[in-house]
Coordinates of N, CA and C in Angstrom, one line a residue:
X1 N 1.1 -6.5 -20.0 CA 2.3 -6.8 -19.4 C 2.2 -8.0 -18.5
X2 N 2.9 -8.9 -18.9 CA 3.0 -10.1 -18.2 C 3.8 -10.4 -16.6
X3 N 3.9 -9.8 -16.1 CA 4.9 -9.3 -15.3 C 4.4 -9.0 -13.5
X4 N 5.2 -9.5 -12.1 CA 4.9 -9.3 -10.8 C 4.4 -7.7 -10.7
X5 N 4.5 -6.9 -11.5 CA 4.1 -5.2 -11.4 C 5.0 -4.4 -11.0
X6 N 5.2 -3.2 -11.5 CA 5.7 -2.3 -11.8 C 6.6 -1.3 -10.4
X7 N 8.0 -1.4 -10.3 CA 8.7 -0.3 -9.7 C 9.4 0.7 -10.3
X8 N 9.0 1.8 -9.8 CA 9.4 3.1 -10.6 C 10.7 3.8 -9.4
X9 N 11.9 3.7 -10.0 CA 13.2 3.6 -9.3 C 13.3 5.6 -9.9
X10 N 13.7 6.3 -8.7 CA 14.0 7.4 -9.1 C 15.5 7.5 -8.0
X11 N 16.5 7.5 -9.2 CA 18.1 7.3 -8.4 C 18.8 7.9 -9.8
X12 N 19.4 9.2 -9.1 CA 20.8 9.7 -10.2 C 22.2 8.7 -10.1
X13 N 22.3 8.3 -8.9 CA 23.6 7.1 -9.0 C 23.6 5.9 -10.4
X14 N 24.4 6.0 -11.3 CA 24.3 4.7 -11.7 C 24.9 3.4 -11.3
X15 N 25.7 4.0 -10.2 CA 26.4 2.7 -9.7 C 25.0 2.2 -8.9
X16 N 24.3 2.5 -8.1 CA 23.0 2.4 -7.2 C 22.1 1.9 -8.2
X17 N 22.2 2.4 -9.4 CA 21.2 2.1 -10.6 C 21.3 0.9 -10.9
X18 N 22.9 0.1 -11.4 CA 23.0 -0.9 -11.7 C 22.8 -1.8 -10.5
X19 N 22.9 -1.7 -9.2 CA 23.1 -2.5 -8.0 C 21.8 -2.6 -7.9
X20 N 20.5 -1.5 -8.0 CA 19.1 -2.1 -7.8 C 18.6 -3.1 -9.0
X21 N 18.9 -2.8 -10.2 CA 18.6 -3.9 -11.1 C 18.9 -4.9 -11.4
X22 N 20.6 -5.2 -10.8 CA 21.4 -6.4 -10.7 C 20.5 -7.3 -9.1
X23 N 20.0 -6.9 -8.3 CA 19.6 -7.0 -7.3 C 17.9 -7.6 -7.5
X24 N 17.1 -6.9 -8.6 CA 15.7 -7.2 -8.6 C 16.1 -8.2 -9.8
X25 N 16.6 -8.3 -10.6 CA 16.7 -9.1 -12.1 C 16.6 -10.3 -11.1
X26 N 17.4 -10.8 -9.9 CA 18.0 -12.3 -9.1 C 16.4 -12.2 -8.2
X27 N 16.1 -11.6 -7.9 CA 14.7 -11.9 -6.9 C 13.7 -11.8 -7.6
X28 N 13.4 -10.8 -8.2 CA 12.4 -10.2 -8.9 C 12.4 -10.2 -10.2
X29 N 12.6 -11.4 -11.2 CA 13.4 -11.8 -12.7 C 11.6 -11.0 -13.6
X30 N 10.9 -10.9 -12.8 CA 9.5 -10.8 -14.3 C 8.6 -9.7 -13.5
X31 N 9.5 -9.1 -12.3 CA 9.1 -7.8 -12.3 C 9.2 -6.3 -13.3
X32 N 8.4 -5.6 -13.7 CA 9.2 -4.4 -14.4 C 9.7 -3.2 -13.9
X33 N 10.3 -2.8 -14.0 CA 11.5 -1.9 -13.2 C 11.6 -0.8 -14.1
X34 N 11.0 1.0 -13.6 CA 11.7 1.4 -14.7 C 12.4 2.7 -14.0
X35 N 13.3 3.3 -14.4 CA 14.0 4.8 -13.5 C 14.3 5.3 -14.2
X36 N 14.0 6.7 -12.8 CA 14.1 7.9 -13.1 C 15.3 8.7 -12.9
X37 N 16.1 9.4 -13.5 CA 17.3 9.1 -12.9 C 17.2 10.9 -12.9
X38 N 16.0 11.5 -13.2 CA 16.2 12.8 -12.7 C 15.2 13.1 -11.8
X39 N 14.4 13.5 -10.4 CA 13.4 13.6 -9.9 C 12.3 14.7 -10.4
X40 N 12.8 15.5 -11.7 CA 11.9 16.6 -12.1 C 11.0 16.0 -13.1
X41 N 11.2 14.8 -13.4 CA 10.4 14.2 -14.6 C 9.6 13.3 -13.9
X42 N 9.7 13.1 -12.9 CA 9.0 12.1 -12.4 C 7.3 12.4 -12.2
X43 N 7.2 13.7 -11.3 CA 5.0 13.8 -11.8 C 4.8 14.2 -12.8
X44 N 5.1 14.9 -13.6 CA 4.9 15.0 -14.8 C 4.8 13.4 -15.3
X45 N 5.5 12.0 -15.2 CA 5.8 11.2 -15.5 C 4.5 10.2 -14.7
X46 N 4.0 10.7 -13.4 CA 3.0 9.8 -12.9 C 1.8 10.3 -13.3
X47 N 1.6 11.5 -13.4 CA 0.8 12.3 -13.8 C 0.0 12.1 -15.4
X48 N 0.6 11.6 -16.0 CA 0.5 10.5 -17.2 C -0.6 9.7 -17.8
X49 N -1.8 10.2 -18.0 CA -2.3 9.1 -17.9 C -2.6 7.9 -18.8
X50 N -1.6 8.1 -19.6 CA -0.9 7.1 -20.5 C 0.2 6.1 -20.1
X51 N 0.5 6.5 -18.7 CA 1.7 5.8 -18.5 C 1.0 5.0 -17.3
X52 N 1.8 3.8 -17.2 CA 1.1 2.7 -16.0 C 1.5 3.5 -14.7
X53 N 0.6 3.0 -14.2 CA 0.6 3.6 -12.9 C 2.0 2.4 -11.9
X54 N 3.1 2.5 -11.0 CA 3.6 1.8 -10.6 C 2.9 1.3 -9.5
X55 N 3.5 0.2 -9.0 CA 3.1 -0.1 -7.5 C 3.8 0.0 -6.4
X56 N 4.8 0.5 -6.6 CA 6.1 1.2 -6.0 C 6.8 2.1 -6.2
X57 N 7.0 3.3 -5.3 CA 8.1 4.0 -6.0 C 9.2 3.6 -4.8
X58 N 10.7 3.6 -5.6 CA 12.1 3.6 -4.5 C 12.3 5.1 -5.0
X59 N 12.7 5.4 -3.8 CA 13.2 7.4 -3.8 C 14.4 7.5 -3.2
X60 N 15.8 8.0 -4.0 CA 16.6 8.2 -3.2 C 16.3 9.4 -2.7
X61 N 17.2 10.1 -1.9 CA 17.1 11.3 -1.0 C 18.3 12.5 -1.5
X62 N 19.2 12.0 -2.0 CA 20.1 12.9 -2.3 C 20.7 12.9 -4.1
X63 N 19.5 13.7 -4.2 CA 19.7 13.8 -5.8 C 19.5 15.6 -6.1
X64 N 20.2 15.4 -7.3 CA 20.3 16.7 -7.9 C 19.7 17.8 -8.2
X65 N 19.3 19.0 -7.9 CA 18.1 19.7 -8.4 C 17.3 19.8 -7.6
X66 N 16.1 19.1 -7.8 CA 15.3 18.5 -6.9 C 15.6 17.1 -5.9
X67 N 15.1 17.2 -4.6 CA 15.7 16.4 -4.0 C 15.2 15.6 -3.7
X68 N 15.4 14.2 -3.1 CA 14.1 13.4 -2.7 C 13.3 13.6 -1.4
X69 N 13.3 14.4 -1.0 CA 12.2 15.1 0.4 C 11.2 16.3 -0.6
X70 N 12.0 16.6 -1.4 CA 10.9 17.9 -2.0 C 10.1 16.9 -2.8
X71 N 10.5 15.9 -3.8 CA 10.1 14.9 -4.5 C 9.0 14.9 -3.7
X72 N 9.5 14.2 -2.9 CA 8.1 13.4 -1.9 C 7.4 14.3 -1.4
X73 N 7.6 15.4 -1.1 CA 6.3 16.0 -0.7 C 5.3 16.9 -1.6
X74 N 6.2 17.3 -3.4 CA 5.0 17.6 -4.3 C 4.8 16.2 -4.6
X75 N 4.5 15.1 -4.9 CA 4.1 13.7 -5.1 C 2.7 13.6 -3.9
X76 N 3.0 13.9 -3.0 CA 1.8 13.9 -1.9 C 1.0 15.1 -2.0
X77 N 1.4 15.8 -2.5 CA 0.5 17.4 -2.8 C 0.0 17.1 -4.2
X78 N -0.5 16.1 -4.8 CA -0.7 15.8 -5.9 C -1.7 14.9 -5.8
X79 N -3.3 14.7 -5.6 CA -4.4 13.8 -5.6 C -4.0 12.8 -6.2
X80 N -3.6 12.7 -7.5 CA -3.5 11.6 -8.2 C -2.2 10.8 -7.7
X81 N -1.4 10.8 -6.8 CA -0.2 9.9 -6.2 C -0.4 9.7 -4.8
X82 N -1.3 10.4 -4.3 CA -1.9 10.3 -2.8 C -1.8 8.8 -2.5
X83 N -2.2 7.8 -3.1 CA -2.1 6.7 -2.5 C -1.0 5.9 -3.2
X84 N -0.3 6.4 -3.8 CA 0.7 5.4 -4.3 C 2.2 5.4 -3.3
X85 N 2.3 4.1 -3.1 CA 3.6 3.6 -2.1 C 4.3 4.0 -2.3
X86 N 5.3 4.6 -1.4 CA 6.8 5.6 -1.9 C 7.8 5.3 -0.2
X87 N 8.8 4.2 -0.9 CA 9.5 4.0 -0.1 C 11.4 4.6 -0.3
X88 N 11.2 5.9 1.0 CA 12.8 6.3 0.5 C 13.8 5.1 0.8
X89 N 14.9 4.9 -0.2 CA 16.1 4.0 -0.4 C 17.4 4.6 -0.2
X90 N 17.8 4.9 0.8 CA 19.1 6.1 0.4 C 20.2 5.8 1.2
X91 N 20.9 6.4 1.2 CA 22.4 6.2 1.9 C 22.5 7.2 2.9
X92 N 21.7 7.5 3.3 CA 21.4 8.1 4.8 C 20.8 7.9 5.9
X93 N 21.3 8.0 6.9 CA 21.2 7.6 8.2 C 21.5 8.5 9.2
X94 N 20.6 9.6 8.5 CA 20.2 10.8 9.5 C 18.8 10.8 9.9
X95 N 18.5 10.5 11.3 CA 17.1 10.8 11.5 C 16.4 11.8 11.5
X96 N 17.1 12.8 11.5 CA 16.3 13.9 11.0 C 15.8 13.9 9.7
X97 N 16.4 13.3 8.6 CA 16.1 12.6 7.6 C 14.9 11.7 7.7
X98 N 14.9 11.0 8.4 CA 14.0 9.8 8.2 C 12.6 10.2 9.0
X99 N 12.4 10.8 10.1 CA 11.9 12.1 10.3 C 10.9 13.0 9.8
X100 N 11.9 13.5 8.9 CA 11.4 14.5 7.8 C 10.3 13.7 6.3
X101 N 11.0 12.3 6.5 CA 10.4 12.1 5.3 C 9.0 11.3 5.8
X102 N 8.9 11.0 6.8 CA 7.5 10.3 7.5 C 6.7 11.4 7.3
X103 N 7.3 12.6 7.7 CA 6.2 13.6 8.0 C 5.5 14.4 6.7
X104 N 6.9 13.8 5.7 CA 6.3 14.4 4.2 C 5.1 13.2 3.6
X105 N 5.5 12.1 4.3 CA 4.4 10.7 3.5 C 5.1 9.4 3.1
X106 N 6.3 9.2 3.9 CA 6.6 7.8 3.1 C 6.3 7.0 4.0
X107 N 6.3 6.2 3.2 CA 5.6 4.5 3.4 C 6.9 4.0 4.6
X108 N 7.6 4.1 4.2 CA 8.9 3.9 5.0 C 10.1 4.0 4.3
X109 N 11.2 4.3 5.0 CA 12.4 4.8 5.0 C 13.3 3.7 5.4
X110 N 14.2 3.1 3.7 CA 15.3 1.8 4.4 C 16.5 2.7 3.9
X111 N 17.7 2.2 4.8 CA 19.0 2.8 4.8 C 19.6 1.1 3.7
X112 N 20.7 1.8 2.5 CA 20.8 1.2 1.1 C 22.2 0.8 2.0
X113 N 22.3 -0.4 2.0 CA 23.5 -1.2 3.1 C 24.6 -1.4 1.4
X114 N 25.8 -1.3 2.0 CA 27.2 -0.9 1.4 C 27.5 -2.1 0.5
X115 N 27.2 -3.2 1.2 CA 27.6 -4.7 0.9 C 26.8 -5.3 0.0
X116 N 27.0 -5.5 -1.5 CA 25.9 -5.6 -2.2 C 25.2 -6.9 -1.3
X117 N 25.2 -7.9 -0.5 CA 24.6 -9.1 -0.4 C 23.7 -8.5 0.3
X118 N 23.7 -7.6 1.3 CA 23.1 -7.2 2.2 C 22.3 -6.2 1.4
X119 N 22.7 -5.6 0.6 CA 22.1 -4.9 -0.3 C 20.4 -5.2 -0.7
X120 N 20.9 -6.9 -1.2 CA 19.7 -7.1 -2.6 C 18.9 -8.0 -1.4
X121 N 19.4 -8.7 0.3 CA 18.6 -9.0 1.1 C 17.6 -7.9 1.6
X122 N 17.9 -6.7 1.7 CA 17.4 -5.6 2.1 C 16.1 -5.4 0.9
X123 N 16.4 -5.2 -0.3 CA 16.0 -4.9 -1.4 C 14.4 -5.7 -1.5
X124 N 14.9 -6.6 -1.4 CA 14.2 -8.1 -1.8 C 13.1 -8.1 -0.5
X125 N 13.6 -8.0 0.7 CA 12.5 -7.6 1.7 C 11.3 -6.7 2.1
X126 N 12.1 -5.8 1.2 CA 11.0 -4.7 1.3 C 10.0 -4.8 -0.2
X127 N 10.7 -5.1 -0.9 CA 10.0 -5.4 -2.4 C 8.9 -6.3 -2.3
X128 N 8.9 -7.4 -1.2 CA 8.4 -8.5 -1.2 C 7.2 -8.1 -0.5
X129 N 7.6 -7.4 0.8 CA 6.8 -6.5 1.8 C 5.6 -5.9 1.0
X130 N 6.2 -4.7 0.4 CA 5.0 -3.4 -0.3 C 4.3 -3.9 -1.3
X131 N 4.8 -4.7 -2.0 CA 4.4 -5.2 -3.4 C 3.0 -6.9 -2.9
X132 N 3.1 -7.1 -1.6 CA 2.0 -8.0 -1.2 C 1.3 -7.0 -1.0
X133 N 1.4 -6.0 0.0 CA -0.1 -4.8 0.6 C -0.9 -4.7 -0.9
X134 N 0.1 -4.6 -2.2 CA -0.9 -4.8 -3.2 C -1.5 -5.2 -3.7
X135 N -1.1 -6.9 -3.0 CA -1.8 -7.9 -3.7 C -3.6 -7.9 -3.1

């Protein structure tokens, strides 16, 4: 894969869906991007060891079924994802939220701004951020 390395997007929104890829395509053109758009497939999906390992995960928080706090904390109960970056993306801006999710393991916790410009500035910052610690 010829490509800046791998984010593994786990978001049931498709409107959020299209807004993160319309957002990394303009910053991140030869990054690979792939999502999860249900969070139950996701360790079974890291767990893989056929499948590349990402260098990022984006986690929303309010998804279906499983949610992204429980996500994140079987993901950290799991040796084999123990060190992999997991930053929540979500449309929440409850500290008890953000809170909860430090204490489960994330890397950090960005609030997903309304205005796409601010959006894919936000995006682009943290992408640029996590994805160096890798370099």
């Amino acid at each position: 894969m010829n490509s800046d390395g791998l984010i593994l997007v786990v978001e049931d929104s498709e409107e959020d869906t299209e807004a993160i890829q319309r957002a990394l395509s303009r910053s991140h053109p030869s990054l690979h991007v792939e999502f999860a758009p249900r969070s139950d497939a996701v360790v079974p999906r890291l767990l893989d060891p056929a499948a590349p390992t990402p260098d990022l995960v984006l986690l929303d928080l309010n998804m279906p079924g499983v949610n992204g706090l429980t996500l994140l904390s079987d993901l950290r109960a799991q040796p084999a994802c123990a060190s992999l970056t997991v930053v929540v993306f979500t449309s929440s801006t409850s500290s008890a939220e953000e809170d909860a999710c430090y204490a489960a393991g994330a890397d950090s916790y960005i609030y997903k701004p309304v205005n796409f410009e601010l959006f894919q500035t936000v995006l682009r910052g943290a992408v640029d951020f996590w994805m160096a610690q890798k370099a």
